[in-house]
Amino acid sequence: MFDIKKEVAKLEPELIDLRRRIHEHPELGYQEFETSALVKQRLEEYGLTDIRSVTGTGVTAVLEGTGEGKTLLFRADMDALPVTEETGLPFASKNPGVMHACGHDSHTAIQLMTAKLLSMHRDSFKGRIKFLFQPNEEEAGALNMINEGVLEDPHVDAALALHLWSPVKSGRIAISEGPVLGTTEEFELEIIGKQGHTSTPHTGRDALLGACSVVQAVQSLGTREFDPLLPIAIMFGYINGGTARNVITGNVKLGGTIRFLFPDEEHNKPKVLAAFERVIRGQCEALGLTYKLKYIPSNPSLNNDPAMVAIVKKSAFETYGTQDNVDSFRSLAGEDFAEFTYRVPSAMTFVGVADSGKKSDFPHHHSHFDIDESVMKYAVELQVRNALNYLNQ
C-alpha cells in the first residue's frame, strides 16, 4: 500500500492552485463551459478513460482498477451562484455577479486530485471508479444526469460525495445515517388583483395586501398543522410588485422554498404541498384575489446508507487518527446528490471549514463565503481511503 498521507501532501500546492483557478472563473448552472473543459483536460492527463460530456456541461470518466469488482461513483458539483463576491481575495471572481459561494470550486478540485492520485495507484484497488462532475446542482442537475444514464455503462453499485461545510469547524466532519438533509420544494407564486388609485381603495383589489397575508399565514403550518417536533421551514426569498406610491398593486410575484425533514417523505410531501396551497387559496379568496402557483424541480431528502456511512467513518479514522472529530448531522439544506441516494447505496460527508481567524465561517451563499483551504488535503485523503475501503472490502 502506498503512503496516502505523504502523497496527498505532495499534491496540496496543486490542489490549492486548482481550487483558486476555478474560484476565479465561476460559471452558473449549465454554463460551466470553462470548468468542464478544464476537468476534461486534467482527466485526460491523468489517464482516465471513457471521458464523456453528459447533460451539456457535465463530465464523466472511468478509472479501472486491477481485477473484477464493483463500481463506485464519486460526484462533485461545478456550478457557481448569482452572487457578487465581496471577499477581497486576490483570486476573487472575475465574472461580475457570479461567485463560488458554496464550495463547489473546492469540490471539483478535490475530486480531480483524488482522480490523479488513484490513477497513479490503480493497482491498489479492484473494480472501477466513475468520476462524475455535475453541472447545475443548485437547480437539480443530478436528476437530468441520472435520466441520461450516468448510473449505467458501467453500472454503479454505490456513490459517495462530500461537501465542505461552514457550519462545522475546521478539522471536524459531520455524517449520520438516514435522512440528513431536508426535502426542498422551490416555488414561484403570483398574487393577482386589480390596479386602482390609493385614494379609492374600494375600486381595486390589493395584491400587495394579499401577498403580505400569504407570507404570514403559511408560517402557521409548522406549528398548527404539522408536528412541531418535525422541522418545516417556509421561506420567501423575493417579493416584487408595485409601480408607484399612489397606485394599488395589481399583481405581486413571490418566490421561495419549502423545506422539511419528515419520515415517509412519499406520504407526507403531498400533504405539505396541499396545505401550503390551501392557505394561499384561502387568503386570496378572502380578499377577492386569484393566484398562480408553480413548483420548480427540487430535491428530495438526502438519505445516507448505514453501510456506506460505516465505510466513511473507517476512512475518517484512518485519515484523522481519531473518532472524536466526527459529529452527527441534520440540516434543512437541500442537495441534489439526494437523487443518487434513492437509487444506489450512498453517503455524503460534510467536511468542516469554519475558522473565524481565516474568515471561513460565513454561511453558504454569502458574498463573503470562503473556505479554510488547509482542510482540502484531508478531503482528498478521505475520498482516496473511501475508494480503497469500499472496492477492496
Short mmCIF file of C-alpha atoms in Angstrom, two decimals:
data_model
loop_
_atom_site.label_atom_id
_atom_site.label_comp_id
_atom_site.label_asym_id
_atom_site.label_seq_id
_atom_site.Cartn_x
_atom_site.Cartn_y
_atom_site.Cartn_z
CA MET A 1 0.00 0.00 0.00
CA PHE A 2 1.31 3.45 -0.90
CA ASP A 3 1.74 6.20 1.73
CA ILE A 4 -1.52 8.07 1.12
CA LYS A 5 -0.91 10.91 3.55
CA LYS A 6 2.57 11.60 2.19
CA GLU A 7 1.43 11.62 -1.43
CA VAL A 8 -1.59 13.84 -0.71
CA ALA A 9 0.76 16.32 0.99
CA LYS A 10 2.85 16.49 -2.20
CA LEU A 11 -0.28 17.33 -4.18
CA GLU A 12 -1.51 20.07 -1.83
CA PRO A 13 0.06 23.05 -3.70
CA GLU A 14 -1.52 21.83 -6.95
CA LEU A 15 -4.82 21.25 -5.16
CA ILE A 16 -4.95 24.79 -3.79
CA ASP A 17 -3.85 26.33 -7.08
CA LEU A 18 -6.55 24.40 -8.94
CA ARG A 19 -9.25 25.48 -6.49
CA ARG A 20 -8.22 29.13 -6.84
CA ARG A 21 -8.20 28.92 -10.62
CA ILE A 22 -11.75 27.57 -10.62
CA HIS A 23 -12.85 30.09 -8.00
CA GLU A 24 -11.57 32.95 -10.15
CA HIS A 25 -13.71 31.86 -13.09
CA PRO A 26 -17.12 30.86 -11.70
CA GLU A 27 -19.93 29.80 -14.01
CA LEU A 28 -23.65 29.38 -13.42
CA GLY A 29 -25.54 26.12 -13.88
CA TYR A 30 -25.30 24.65 -17.39
CA GLN A 31 -22.85 27.41 -18.27
CA GLU A 32 -19.79 25.66 -16.81
CA PHE A 33 -18.02 25.58 -20.17
CA GLU A 34 -14.57 26.67 -18.99
CA THR A 35 -14.74 24.49 -15.89
CA SER A 36 -15.88 21.49 -17.91
CA ALA A 37 -13.03 21.96 -20.39
CA LEU A 38 -10.52 22.16 -17.53
CA VAL A 39 -11.91 19.00 -15.96
CA LYS A 40 -11.67 17.07 -19.23
CA GLN A 41 -8.12 18.26 -19.83
CA ARG A 42 -6.99 17.11 -16.39
CA LEU A 43 -8.76 13.75 -16.62
CA GLU A 44 -7.05 13.08 -19.94
CA GLU A 45 -3.69 13.97 -18.41
CA TYR A 46 -4.33 11.54 -15.55
CA GLY A 47 -5.03 8.72 -17.98
CA LEU A 48 -8.70 8.13 -17.22
CA THR A 49 -10.81 6.51 -19.92
CA ASP A 50 -14.30 6.85 -21.35
CA ILE A 51 -14.35 10.62 -20.76
CA ARG A 52 -17.78 11.87 -21.80
CA SER A 53 -19.88 15.01 -21.83
CA VAL A 54 -23.27 14.44 -20.20
CA THR A 55 -26.20 16.85 -19.87
CA GLY A 56 -24.37 19.64 -21.65
CA THR A 57 -21.53 20.69 -19.38
CA GLY A 58 -21.39 17.60 -17.17
CA VAL A 59 -18.40 15.25 -17.39
CA THR A 60 -17.92 11.59 -16.53
CA ALA A 61 -14.81 9.43 -16.67
CA VAL A 62 -13.81 5.93 -15.58
CA LEU A 63 -10.72 4.75 -13.73
CA GLU A 64 -10.17 0.99 -14.00
CA GLY A 65 -8.54 -0.87 -11.15
CA THR A 66 -6.92 -4.29 -11.21
CA GLY A 67 -9.27 -7.23 -11.42
CA GLU A 68 -13.03 -7.59 -11.35
CA GLY A 69 -15.03 -5.72 -8.78
CA LYS A 70 -17.74 -3.20 -8.12
CA THR A 71 -18.17 0.32 -9.49
CA LEU A 72 -18.03 3.25 -7.09
CA LEU A 73 -19.24 6.67 -8.21
CA PHE A 74 -17.64 9.85 -6.88
CA ARG A 75 -19.65 13.00 -7.53
CA ALA A 76 -18.52 16.64 -7.43
CA ASP A 77 -20.60 19.69 -8.38
CA MET A 78 -19.20 22.51 -10.51
CA ASP A 79 -21.74 25.36 -10.70
CA ALA A 80 -21.50 28.77 -9.03
CA LEU A 81 -24.16 31.20 -7.79
CA PRO A 82 -25.54 34.58 -8.96
CA VAL A 83 -23.79 36.37 -6.08
CA THR A 84 -21.44 39.36 -6.27
CA GLU A 85 -18.25 38.41 -4.44
CA GLU A 86 -17.07 40.71 -1.64
CA THR A 87 -14.25 38.64 -0.12
CA GLY A 88 -11.41 40.83 -1.39
CA LEU A 89 -9.38 37.70 -2.15
CA PRO A 90 -6.56 38.06 -4.70
CA PHE A 91 -8.23 35.24 -6.66
CA ALA A 92 -11.77 36.61 -6.33
CA SER A 93 -14.29 36.11 -9.11
CA LYS A 94 -13.54 37.79 -12.40
CA ASN A 95 -17.10 37.21 -13.61
CA PRO A 96 -19.30 40.07 -12.36
CA GLY A 97 -22.31 38.91 -10.38
CA VAL A 98 -21.18 35.26 -10.27
CA MET A 99 -19.37 33.63 -7.37
CA HIS A 100 -18.41 30.26 -5.96
CA ALA A 101 -20.25 30.94 -2.72
CA CYS A 102 -20.97 27.31 -1.81
CA GLY A 103 -17.66 25.45 -2.14
CA HIS A 104 -18.24 23.78 -5.49
CA ASP A 105 -14.89 25.09 -6.73
CA SER A 106 -13.23 23.12 -3.93
CA HIS A 107 -15.32 20.02 -4.56
CA THR A 108 -14.18 19.96 -8.19
CA ALA A 109 -10.53 20.46 -7.26
CA ILE A 110 -10.68 17.79 -4.54
CA GLN A 111 -12.21 15.28 -6.92
CA LEU A 112 -9.64 15.98 -9.61
CA MET A 113 -6.79 15.43 -7.15
CA THR A 114 -8.49 12.26 -5.92
CA ALA A 115 -8.62 11.03 -9.52
CA LYS A 116 -4.98 11.94 -10.07
CA LEU A 117 -3.71 10.11 -7.00
CA LEU A 118 -5.79 7.00 -7.58
CA SER A 119 -4.76 6.92 -11.25
CA MET A 120 -1.15 6.72 -10.07
CA HIS A 121 -2.04 3.67 -7.96
CA ARG A 122 -4.73 1.88 -9.92
CA ASP A 123 -3.14 -1.43 -8.94
CA SER A 124 -4.23 -0.77 -5.35
CA PHE A 125 -7.94 -1.42 -5.88
CA LYS A 126 -10.31 -3.79 -7.66
CA GLY A 127 -13.22 -2.80 -9.85
CA ARG A 128 -13.51 0.75 -11.06
CA ILE A 129 -14.33 4.32 -10.07
CA LYS A 130 -16.67 6.51 -12.07
CA PHE A 131 -15.94 10.19 -11.58
CA LEU A 132 -18.94 12.44 -12.16
CA PHE A 133 -18.58 16.22 -12.40
CA GLN A 134 -22.08 17.60 -12.20
CA PRO A 135 -23.49 20.86 -13.54
CA ASN A 136 -26.35 22.84 -12.06
CA GLU A 137 -26.50 21.33 -8.58
CA GLU A 138 -28.28 24.45 -7.34
CA GLU A 139 -31.24 23.64 -9.58
CA ALA A 140 -31.41 19.85 -9.56
CA GLY A 141 -28.96 18.90 -12.29
CA ALA A 142 -28.43 15.42 -10.79
CA LEU A 143 -31.77 14.10 -11.95
CA ASN A 144 -31.04 15.16 -15.53
CA MET A 145 -27.75 13.26 -15.44
CA ILE A 146 -29.44 10.18 -13.98
CA ASN A 147 -32.09 10.32 -16.70
CA GLU A 148 -29.28 10.39 -19.26
CA GLY A 149 -27.86 7.17 -17.82
CA VAL A 150 -24.89 8.12 -15.63
CA LEU A 151 -25.64 5.23 -13.27
CA GLU A 152 -25.13 2.74 -16.10
CA ASP A 153 -22.37 1.82 -18.56
CA PRO A 154 -20.76 0.80 -16.27
CA HIS A 155 -23.47 0.05 -13.72
CA VAL A 156 -22.86 1.96 -10.49
CA ASP A 157 -23.06 -0.05 -7.25
CA ALA A 158 -22.61 2.79 -4.75
CA ALA A 159 -22.00 6.54 -4.63
CA LEU A 160 -20.10 8.95 -2.39
CA ALA A 161 -19.81 12.72 -2.24
CA LEU A 162 -18.57 15.31 0.17
CA HIS A 163 -19.47 18.90 0.88
CA LEU A 164 -17.23 21.47 2.51
CA TRP A 165 -19.43 22.94 5.22
CA SER A 166 -19.02 26.26 7.05
CA PRO A 167 -21.40 25.41 9.94
CA VAL A 168 -18.81 22.79 11.02
CA LYS A 169 -15.42 23.78 12.43
CA SER A 170 -12.21 23.05 10.55
CA GLY A 171 -10.74 19.70 11.48
CA ARG A 172 -14.13 18.12 12.10
CA ILE A 173 -16.50 16.24 9.85
CA ALA A 174 -20.23 15.53 10.12
CA ILE A 175 -22.01 12.40 8.95
CA SER A 176 -25.08 10.47 10.10
CA GLU A 177 -27.18 7.56 8.91
CA GLY A 178 -30.61 8.02 7.37
CA PRO A 179 -32.20 11.30 6.27
CA VAL A 180 -29.71 14.11 6.88
CA LEU A 181 -30.84 16.87 4.51
CA GLY A 182 -34.38 18.08 4.06
CA THR A 183 -36.80 17.81 1.20
CA THR A 184 -36.73 21.06 -0.73
CA GLU A 185 -39.54 22.45 -2.88
CA GLU A 186 -38.87 25.73 -4.66
CA PHE A 187 -41.90 27.72 -5.72
CA GLU A 188 -42.96 30.82 -7.62
CA LEU A 189 -46.23 32.46 -6.65
CA GLU A 190 -48.15 35.29 -8.30
CA ILE A 191 -50.93 37.07 -6.43
CA ILE A 192 -53.33 38.68 -8.90
CA GLY A 193 -55.62 41.58 -8.05
CA LYS A 194 -56.75 44.78 -9.76
CA GLN A 195 -54.96 48.10 -10.03
CA GLY A 196 -56.54 51.22 -8.63
CA HIS A 197 -55.86 54.61 -7.06
CA THR A 198 -54.79 54.61 -3.44
CA SER A 199 -57.31 57.37 -2.72
CA THR A 200 -60.15 54.99 -3.68
CA PRO A 201 -59.04 51.58 -2.42
CA HIS A 202 -62.51 50.11 -2.93
CA THR A 203 -62.02 50.35 -6.72
CA GLY A 204 -59.08 47.97 -6.74
CA ARG A 205 -58.05 44.60 -5.38
CA ASP A 206 -54.81 44.99 -3.45
CA ALA A 207 -52.42 42.20 -4.45
CA LEU A 208 -49.77 43.57 -2.09
CA LEU A 209 -52.07 43.13 0.89
CA GLY A 210 -52.75 39.58 -0.31
CA ALA A 211 -49.03 38.84 -0.59
CA CYS A 212 -48.43 40.08 2.96
CA SER A 213 -51.31 37.95 4.24
CA VAL A 214 -49.99 34.84 2.49
CA VAL A 215 -46.43 35.30 3.79
CA GLN A 216 -47.72 35.47 7.35
CA ALA A 217 -50.43 32.83 7.12
CA VAL A 218 -48.31 29.98 5.76
CA GLN A 219 -45.99 30.24 8.76
CA SER A 220 -48.69 28.61 10.88
CA LEU A 221 -48.28 25.29 9.04
CA GLY A 222 -45.18 24.33 11.01
CA THR A 223 -46.79 24.89 14.40
CA ARG A 224 -50.52 24.37 13.90
CA GLU A 225 -50.94 21.72 11.23
CA PHE A 226 -47.85 19.50 11.32
CA ASP A 227 -45.98 18.02 14.25
CA PRO A 228 -43.88 20.87 15.68
CA LEU A 229 -41.16 18.34 16.53
CA LEU A 230 -40.68 17.70 12.79
CA PRO A 231 -38.88 20.61 11.13
CA ILE A 232 -40.57 22.59 8.36
CA ALA A 233 -39.40 25.98 7.10
CA ILE A 234 -41.34 28.07 4.58
CA MET A 235 -39.19 30.97 3.46
CA PHE A 236 -39.73 33.68 0.86
CA GLY A 237 -36.60 34.79 -0.95
CA TYR A 238 -38.05 37.62 -3.01
CA ILE A 239 -41.18 39.73 -3.42
CA ASN A 240 -41.73 42.02 -6.40
CA GLY A 241 -44.73 44.23 -7.06
CA GLY A 242 -45.99 47.74 -7.47
CA THR A 243 -45.20 50.61 -9.80
CA ALA A 244 -45.81 53.80 -7.83
CA ARG A 245 -46.55 55.02 -4.29
CA ASN A 246 -50.10 56.04 -5.16
CA VAL A 247 -51.12 53.00 -7.26
CA ILE A 248 -52.83 49.96 -5.79
CA THR A 249 -50.72 46.99 -6.80
CA GLY A 250 -52.41 44.75 -9.36
CA ASN A 251 -50.07 41.78 -9.07
CA VAL A 252 -47.20 40.66 -6.87
CA LYS A 253 -44.67 37.94 -7.59
CA LEU A 254 -43.02 35.97 -4.82
CA GLY A 255 -40.54 33.12 -4.74
CA GLY A 256 -39.20 30.90 -2.02
CA THR A 257 -38.64 27.44 -0.66
CA ILE A 258 -40.45 24.87 1.45
CA ARG A 259 -38.06 22.64 3.40
CA PHE A 260 -38.98 19.78 5.69
CA LEU A 261 -37.47 16.64 7.16
CA PHE A 262 -40.34 14.23 7.73
CA PRO A 263 -40.38 10.43 7.85
CA ASP A 264 -42.11 8.72 4.95
CA GLU A 265 -41.47 11.56 2.53
CA GLU A 266 -43.55 9.99 -0.25
CA HIS A 267 -46.61 10.04 2.00
CA ASN A 268 -46.06 13.41 3.68
CA LYS A 269 -44.85 15.59 0.80
CA PRO A 270 -48.29 15.77 -0.91
CA LYS A 271 -49.83 16.74 2.44
CA VAL A 272 -47.37 19.60 2.93
CA LEU A 273 -47.87 20.97 -0.58
CA ALA A 274 -51.66 20.63 -0.39
CA ALA A 275 -51.77 22.50 2.91
CA PHE A 276 -49.48 25.22 1.53
CA GLU A 277 -51.76 25.84 -1.45
CA ARG A 278 -54.91 25.65 0.67
CA VAL A 279 -53.68 28.52 2.85
CA ILE A 280 -52.76 30.58 -0.23
CA ARG A 281 -56.14 29.95 -1.78
CA GLY A 282 -57.97 30.87 1.43
CA GLN A 283 -56.12 34.16 1.86
CA CYS A 284 -56.72 35.12 -1.76
CA GLU A 285 -60.42 34.25 -1.66
CA ALA A 286 -60.87 36.31 1.49
CA LEU A 287 -59.53 39.38 -0.33
CA GLY A 288 -61.13 38.76 -3.73
CA LEU A 289 -57.81 37.83 -5.35
CA THR A 290 -56.60 34.97 -7.52
CA TYR A 291 -53.19 33.34 -7.76
CA LYS A 292 -50.84 31.24 -9.86
CA LEU A 293 -48.51 28.75 -8.16
CA LYS A 294 -45.65 26.90 -9.83
CA TYR A 295 -43.13 24.46 -8.37
CA ILE A 296 -39.54 24.32 -9.63
CA PRO A 297 -37.80 20.90 -9.86
CA SER A 298 -36.15 20.49 -6.47
CA ASN A 299 -34.63 17.88 -4.17
CA PRO A 300 -35.94 15.03 -2.06
CA SER A 301 -34.35 14.45 1.34
CA LEU A 302 -30.84 13.04 1.29
CA ASN A 303 -30.57 9.59 2.88
CA ASN A 304 -27.21 8.19 3.95
CA ASP A 305 -26.91 4.42 3.73
CA PRO A 306 -25.68 2.87 7.03
CA ALA A 307 -23.13 0.59 5.34
CA MET A 308 -21.66 3.49 3.35
CA VAL A 309 -21.55 5.65 6.48
CA ALA A 310 -19.57 2.89 8.21
CA ILE A 311 -17.03 2.93 5.39
CA VAL A 312 -16.67 6.71 5.62
CA LYS A 313 -16.18 6.55 9.39
CA LYS A 314 -13.47 3.91 8.97
CA SER A 315 -11.75 6.09 6.37
CA ALA A 316 -12.11 9.15 8.60
CA PHE A 317 -10.37 7.37 11.48
CA GLU A 318 -7.52 6.42 9.14
CA THR A 319 -7.33 10.00 7.86
CA TYR A 320 -7.55 11.94 11.12
CA GLY A 321 -6.32 9.33 13.60
CA THR A 322 -9.32 9.89 15.87
CA GLN A 323 -13.05 9.31 16.07
CA ASP A 324 -13.60 12.29 18.35
CA ASN A 325 -13.89 14.76 15.46
CA VAL A 326 -16.97 13.14 13.89
CA ASP A 327 -20.26 14.94 14.57
CA SER A 328 -23.81 13.77 13.96
CA PHE A 329 -25.64 15.84 11.40
CA ARG A 330 -29.09 17.01 10.31
CA SER A 331 -30.00 20.09 8.26
CA LEU A 332 -32.88 21.52 6.24
CA ALA A 333 -30.48 22.45 3.46
CA GLY A 334 -31.14 20.80 0.11
CA GLU A 335 -28.62 18.91 -2.03
CA ASP A 336 -29.46 17.11 -5.22
CA PHE A 337 -26.97 14.33 -4.50
CA ALA A 338 -30.13 13.13 -2.76
CA GLU A 339 -31.30 11.75 -6.11
CA PHE A 340 -28.44 9.24 -6.09
CA THR A 341 -29.24 8.12 -2.54
CA TYR A 342 -32.64 6.80 -3.66
CA ARG A 343 -31.09 4.68 -6.41
CA VAL A 344 -27.85 3.20 -5.02
CA PRO A 345 -26.33 2.93 -1.52
CA SER A 346 -24.80 6.34 -0.95
CA ALA A 347 -23.44 8.74 1.62
CA MET A 348 -22.47 12.40 1.75
CA THR A 349 -19.85 13.64 4.23
CA PHE A 350 -19.74 17.23 5.46
CA VAL A 351 -16.18 18.47 5.95
CA GLY A 352 -15.84 21.44 8.29
CA VAL A 353 -14.13 24.60 7.03
CA ALA A 354 -15.11 27.15 9.69
CA ASP A 355 -12.20 29.12 11.13
CA SER A 356 -13.01 32.65 12.28
CA GLY A 357 -9.35 33.64 12.10
CA LYS A 358 -9.35 32.80 8.40
CA LYS A 359 -12.80 34.34 7.84
CA SER A 360 -14.10 31.00 6.61
CA ASP A 361 -17.14 30.87 8.88
CA PHE A 362 -19.57 32.88 6.75
CA PRO A 363 -22.74 31.00 5.75
CA HIS A 364 -23.04 29.37 2.37
CA HIS A 365 -24.39 31.60 -0.42
CA HIS A 366 -22.97 34.69 1.35
CA SER A 367 -20.95 37.26 -0.61
CA HIS A 368 -18.05 36.81 1.87
CA PHE A 369 -18.10 33.00 1.79
CA ASP A 370 -14.67 31.39 1.71
CA ILE A 371 -13.14 28.10 2.87
CA ASP A 372 -10.22 27.08 5.03
CA GLU A 373 -8.02 25.70 2.27
CA SER A 374 -5.94 23.68 4.74
CA VAL A 375 -8.77 21.12 5.09
CA MET A 376 -8.85 20.21 1.40
CA LYS A 377 -5.95 17.78 1.66
CA TYR A 378 -7.88 15.82 4.31
CA ALA A 379 -10.89 15.69 2.00
CA VAL A 380 -8.72 14.20 -0.77
CA GLU A 381 -7.26 11.64 1.62
CA LEU A 382 -10.72 10.76 2.89
CA GLN A 383 -12.01 10.10 -0.63
CA VAL A 384 -8.96 8.04 -1.58
CA ARG A 385 -9.39 5.88 1.50
CA ASN A 386 -13.13 5.61 0.84
CA ALA A 387 -12.39 4.20 -2.61
CA LEU A 388 -9.91 1.65 -1.30
CA ASN A 389 -12.06 0.61 1.65
CA TYR A 390 -15.19 0.17 -0.46
CA LEU A 391 -13.68 -1.50 -3.52
CA ASN A 392 -11.36 -3.82 -1.61
CA GLN A 393 -13.76 -4.92 1.13
#
